[in-house]
PDB file of C-alpha atoms in Angstrom:
ATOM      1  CA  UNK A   1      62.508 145.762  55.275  1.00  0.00           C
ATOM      2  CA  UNK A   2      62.114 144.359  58.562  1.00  0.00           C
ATOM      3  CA  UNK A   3      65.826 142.866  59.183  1.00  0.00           C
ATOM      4  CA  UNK A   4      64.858 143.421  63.476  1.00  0.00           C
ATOM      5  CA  UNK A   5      62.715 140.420  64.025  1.00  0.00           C
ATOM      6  CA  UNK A   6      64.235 138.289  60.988  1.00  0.00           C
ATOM      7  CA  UNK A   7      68.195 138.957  62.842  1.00  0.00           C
ATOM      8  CA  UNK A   8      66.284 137.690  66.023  1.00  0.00           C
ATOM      9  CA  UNK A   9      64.678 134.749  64.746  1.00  0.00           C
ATOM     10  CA  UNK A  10      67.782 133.897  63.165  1.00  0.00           C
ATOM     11  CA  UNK A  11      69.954 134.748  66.482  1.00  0.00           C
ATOM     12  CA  UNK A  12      67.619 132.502  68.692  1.00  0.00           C
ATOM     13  CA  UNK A  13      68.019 129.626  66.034  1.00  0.00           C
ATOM     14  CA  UNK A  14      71.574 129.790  66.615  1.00  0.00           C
ATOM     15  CA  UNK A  15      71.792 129.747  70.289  1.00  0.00           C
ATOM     16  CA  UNK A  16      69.416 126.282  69.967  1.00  0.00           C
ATOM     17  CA  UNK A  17      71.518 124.871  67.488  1.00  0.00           C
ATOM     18  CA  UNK A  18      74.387 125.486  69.163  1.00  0.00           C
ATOM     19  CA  UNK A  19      72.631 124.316  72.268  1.00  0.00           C
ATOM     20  CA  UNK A  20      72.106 121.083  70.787  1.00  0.00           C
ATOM     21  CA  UNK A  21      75.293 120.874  69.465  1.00  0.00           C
ATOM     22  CA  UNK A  22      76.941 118.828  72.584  1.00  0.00           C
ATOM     23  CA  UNK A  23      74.094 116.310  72.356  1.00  0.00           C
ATOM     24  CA  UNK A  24      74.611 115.804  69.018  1.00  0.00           C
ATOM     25  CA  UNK A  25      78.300 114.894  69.272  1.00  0.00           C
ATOM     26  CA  UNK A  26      77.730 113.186  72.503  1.00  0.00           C
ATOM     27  CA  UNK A  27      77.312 109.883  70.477  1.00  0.00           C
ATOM     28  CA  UNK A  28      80.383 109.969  68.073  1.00  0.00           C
ATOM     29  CA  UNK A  29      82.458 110.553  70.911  1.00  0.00           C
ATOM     30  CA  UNK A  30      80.754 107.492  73.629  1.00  0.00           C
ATOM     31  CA  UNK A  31      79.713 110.272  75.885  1.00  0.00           C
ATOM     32  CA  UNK A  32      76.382 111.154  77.130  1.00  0.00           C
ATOM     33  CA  UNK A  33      75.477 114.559  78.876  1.00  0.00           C
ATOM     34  CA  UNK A  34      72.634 115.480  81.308  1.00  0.00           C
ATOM     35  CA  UNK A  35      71.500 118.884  83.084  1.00  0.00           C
ATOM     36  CA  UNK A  36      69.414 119.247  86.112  1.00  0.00           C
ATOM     37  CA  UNK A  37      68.377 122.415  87.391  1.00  0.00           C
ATOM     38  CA  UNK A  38      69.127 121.569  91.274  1.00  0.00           C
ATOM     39  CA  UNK A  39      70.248 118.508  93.465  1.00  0.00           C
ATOM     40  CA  UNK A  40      66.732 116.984  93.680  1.00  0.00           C
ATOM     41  CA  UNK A  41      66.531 117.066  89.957  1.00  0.00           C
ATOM     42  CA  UNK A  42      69.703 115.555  89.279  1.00  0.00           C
ATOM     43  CA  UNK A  43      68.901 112.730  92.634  1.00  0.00           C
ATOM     44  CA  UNK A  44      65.870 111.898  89.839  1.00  0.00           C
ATOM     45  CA  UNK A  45      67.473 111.740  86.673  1.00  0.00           C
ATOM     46  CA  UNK A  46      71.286 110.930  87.385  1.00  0.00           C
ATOM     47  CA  UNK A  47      71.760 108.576  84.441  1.00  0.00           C
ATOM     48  CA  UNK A  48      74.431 105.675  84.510  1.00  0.00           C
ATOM     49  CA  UNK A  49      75.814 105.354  87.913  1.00  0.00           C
ATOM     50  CA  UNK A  50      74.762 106.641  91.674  1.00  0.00           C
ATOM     51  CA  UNK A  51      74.591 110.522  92.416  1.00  0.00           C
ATOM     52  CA  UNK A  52      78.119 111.684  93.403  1.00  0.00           C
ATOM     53  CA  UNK A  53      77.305 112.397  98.212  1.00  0.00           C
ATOM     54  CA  UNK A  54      79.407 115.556  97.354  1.00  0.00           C
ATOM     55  CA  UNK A  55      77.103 117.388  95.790  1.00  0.00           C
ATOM     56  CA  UNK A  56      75.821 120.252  98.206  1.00  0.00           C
ATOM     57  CA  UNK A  57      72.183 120.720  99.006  1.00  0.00           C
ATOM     58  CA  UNK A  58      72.062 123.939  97.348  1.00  0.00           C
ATOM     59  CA  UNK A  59      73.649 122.849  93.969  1.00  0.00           C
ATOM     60  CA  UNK A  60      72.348 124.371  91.025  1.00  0.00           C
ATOM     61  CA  UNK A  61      72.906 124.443  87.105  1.00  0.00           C
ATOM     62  CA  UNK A  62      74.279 120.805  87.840  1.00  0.00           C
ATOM     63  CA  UNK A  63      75.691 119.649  83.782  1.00  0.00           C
ATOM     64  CA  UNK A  64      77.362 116.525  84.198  1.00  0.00           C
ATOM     65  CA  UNK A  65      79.727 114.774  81.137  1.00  0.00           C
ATOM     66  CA  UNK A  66      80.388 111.156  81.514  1.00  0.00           C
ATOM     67  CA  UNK A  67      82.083 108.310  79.023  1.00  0.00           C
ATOM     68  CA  UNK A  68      79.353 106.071  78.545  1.00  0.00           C
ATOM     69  CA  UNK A  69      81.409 102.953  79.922  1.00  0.00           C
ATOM     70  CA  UNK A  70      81.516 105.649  83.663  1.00  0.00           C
ATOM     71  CA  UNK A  71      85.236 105.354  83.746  1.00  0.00           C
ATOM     72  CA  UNK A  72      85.377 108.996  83.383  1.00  0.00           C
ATOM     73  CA  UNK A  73      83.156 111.994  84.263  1.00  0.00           C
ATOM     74  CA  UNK A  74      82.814 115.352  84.642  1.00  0.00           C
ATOM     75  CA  UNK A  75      80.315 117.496  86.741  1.00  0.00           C
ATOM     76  CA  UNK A  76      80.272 121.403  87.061  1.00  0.00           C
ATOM     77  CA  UNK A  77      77.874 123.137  89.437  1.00  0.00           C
ATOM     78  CA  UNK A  78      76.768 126.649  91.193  1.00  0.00           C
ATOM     79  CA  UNK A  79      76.578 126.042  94.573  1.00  0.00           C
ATOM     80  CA  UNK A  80      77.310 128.802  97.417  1.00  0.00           C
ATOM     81  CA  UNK A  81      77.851 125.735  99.699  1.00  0.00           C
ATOM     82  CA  UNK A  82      81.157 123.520  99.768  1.00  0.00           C
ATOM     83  CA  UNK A  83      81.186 120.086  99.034  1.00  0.00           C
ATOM     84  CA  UNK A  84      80.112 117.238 101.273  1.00  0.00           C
ATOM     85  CA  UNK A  85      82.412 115.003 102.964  1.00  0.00           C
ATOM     86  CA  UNK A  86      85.827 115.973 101.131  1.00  0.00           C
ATOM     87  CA  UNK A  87      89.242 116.302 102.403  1.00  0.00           C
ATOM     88  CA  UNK A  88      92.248 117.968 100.654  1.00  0.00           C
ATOM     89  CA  UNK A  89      94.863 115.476  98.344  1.00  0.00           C
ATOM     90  CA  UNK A  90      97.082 115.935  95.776  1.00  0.00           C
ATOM     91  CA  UNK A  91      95.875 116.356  92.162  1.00  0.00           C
ATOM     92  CA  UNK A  92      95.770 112.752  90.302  1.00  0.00           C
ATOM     93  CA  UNK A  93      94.258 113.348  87.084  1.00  0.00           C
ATOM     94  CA  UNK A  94      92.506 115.795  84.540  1.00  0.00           C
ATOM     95  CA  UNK A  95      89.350 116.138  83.525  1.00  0.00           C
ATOM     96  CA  UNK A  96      88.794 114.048  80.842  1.00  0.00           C
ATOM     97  CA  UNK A  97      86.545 117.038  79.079  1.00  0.00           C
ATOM     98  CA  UNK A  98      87.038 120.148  79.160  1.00  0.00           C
ATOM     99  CA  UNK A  99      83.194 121.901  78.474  1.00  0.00           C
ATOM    100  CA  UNK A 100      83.088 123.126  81.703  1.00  0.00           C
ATOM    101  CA  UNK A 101      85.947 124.669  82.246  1.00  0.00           C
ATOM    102  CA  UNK A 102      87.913 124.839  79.423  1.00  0.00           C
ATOM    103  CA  UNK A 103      91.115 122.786  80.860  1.00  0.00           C
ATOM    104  CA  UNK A 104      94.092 121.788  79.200  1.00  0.00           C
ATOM    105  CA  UNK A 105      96.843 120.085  79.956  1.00  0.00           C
ATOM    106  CA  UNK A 106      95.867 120.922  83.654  1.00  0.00           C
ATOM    107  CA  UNK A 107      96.511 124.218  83.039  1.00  0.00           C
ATOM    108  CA  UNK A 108      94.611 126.601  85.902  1.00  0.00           C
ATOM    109  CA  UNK A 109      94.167 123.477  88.137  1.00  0.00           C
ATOM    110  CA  UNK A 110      95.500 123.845  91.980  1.00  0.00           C
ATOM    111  CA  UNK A 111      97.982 120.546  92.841  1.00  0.00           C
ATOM    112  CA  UNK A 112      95.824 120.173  95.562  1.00  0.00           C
ATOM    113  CA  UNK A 113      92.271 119.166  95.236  1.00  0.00           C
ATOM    114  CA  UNK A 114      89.182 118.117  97.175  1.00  0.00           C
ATOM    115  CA  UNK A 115      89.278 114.749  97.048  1.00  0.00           C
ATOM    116  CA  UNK A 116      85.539 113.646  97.270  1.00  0.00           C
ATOM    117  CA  UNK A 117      85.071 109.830  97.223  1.00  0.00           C
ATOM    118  CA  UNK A 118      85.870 108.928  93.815  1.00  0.00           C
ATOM    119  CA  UNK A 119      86.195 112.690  92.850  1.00  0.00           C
ATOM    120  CA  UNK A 120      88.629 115.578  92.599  1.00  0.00           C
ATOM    121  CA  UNK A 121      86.731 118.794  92.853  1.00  0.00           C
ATOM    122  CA  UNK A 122      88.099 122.251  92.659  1.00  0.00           C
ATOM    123  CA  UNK A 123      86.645 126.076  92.797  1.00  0.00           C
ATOM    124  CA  UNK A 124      85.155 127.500  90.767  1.00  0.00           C
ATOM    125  CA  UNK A 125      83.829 131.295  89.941  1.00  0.00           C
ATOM    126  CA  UNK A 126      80.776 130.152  90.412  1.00  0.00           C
ATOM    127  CA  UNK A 127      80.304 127.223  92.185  1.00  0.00           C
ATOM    128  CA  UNK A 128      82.573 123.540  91.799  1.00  0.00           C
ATOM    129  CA  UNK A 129      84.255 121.365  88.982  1.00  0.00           C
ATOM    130  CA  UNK A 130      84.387 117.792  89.824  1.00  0.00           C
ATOM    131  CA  UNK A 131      85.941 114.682  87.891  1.00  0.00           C
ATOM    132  CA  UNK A 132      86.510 111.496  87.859  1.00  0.00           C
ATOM    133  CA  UNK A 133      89.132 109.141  86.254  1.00  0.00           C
ATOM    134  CA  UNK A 134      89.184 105.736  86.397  1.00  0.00           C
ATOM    135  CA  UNK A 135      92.445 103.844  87.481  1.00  0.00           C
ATOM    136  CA  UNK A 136      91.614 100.153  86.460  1.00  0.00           C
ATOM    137  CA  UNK A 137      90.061  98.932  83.188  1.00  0.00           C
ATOM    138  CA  UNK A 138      86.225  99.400  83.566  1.00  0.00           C
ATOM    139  CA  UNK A 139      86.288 100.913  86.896  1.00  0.00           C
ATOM    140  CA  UNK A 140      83.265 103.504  87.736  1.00  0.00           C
ATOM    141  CA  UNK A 141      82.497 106.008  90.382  1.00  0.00           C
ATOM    142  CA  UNK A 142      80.222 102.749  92.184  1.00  0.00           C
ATOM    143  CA  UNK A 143      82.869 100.672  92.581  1.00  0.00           C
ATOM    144  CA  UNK A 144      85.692 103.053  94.375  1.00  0.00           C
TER     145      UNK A 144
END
């Protein structure tokens, strides 16, 4: 019996399944997701509203989250670089999802962030975390 290649076959099926698993319950839950392998990929294909500026040039492995209304959205990202055009401000909200960094409650976030236009963006191991959080009724990442 060759239980090798069948345990493989079957292993690889379950990392695309699982894989597919966000996309799938993207739509019960009015989200939509997106991945772009670096910035000029993501300046292409950034679905919904305009490219966040703080996004450095060498951002990589860019997954971005967002409600499919845009009041809320999530964005992780390797990057060696720092954000663009960010200054330091007190913590306002949470992520509003946590598939990036596995957040609760604000549990592991600093009280200060990098407030980054519309975003708050903090370190990560391997790059940045960046949300936003609307404050009005209907209000996106475009109109702050």
């Amino acid at each position: 019996m060759h239980t090798k290649p069948l345990l493989a076959a079957a292993s690889a099926a379950a990392i695309l399944l699982l894989a597919g698993c966000a996309s799938l319950t993207d739509g019960l839950h009015d989200v939509h997701t997106e991945a772009f392998v670096d910035r000029e990929a993501a300046d292409a294909g950034w679905v919904g509203v305009a490219m966040p500026d703080w996004l450095p040039a060498d951002a990589t492995e860019i997954r971005t989250t967002a409600t499919n209304d845009e009041t809320n959205a999530v964005i992780a990202i390797t990057s060696d670089d720092g954000p663009v055009g960010c200054e330091m401000a007190p913590r306002v909200s949470l992520p509003f999802d946590g598939r990036y960094g596995g957040i609760d409650a604000g549990d592991g976030l600093p009280e200060e962030v990098l407030r980054c236009g519309a975003y708050e963006v903090v370190a990560t191991a391997d790059g940045w975390l960046g949300w936003f959080t609307a404050t009005e009724p209907g209000q996106t990442p475009d109109d702050v």
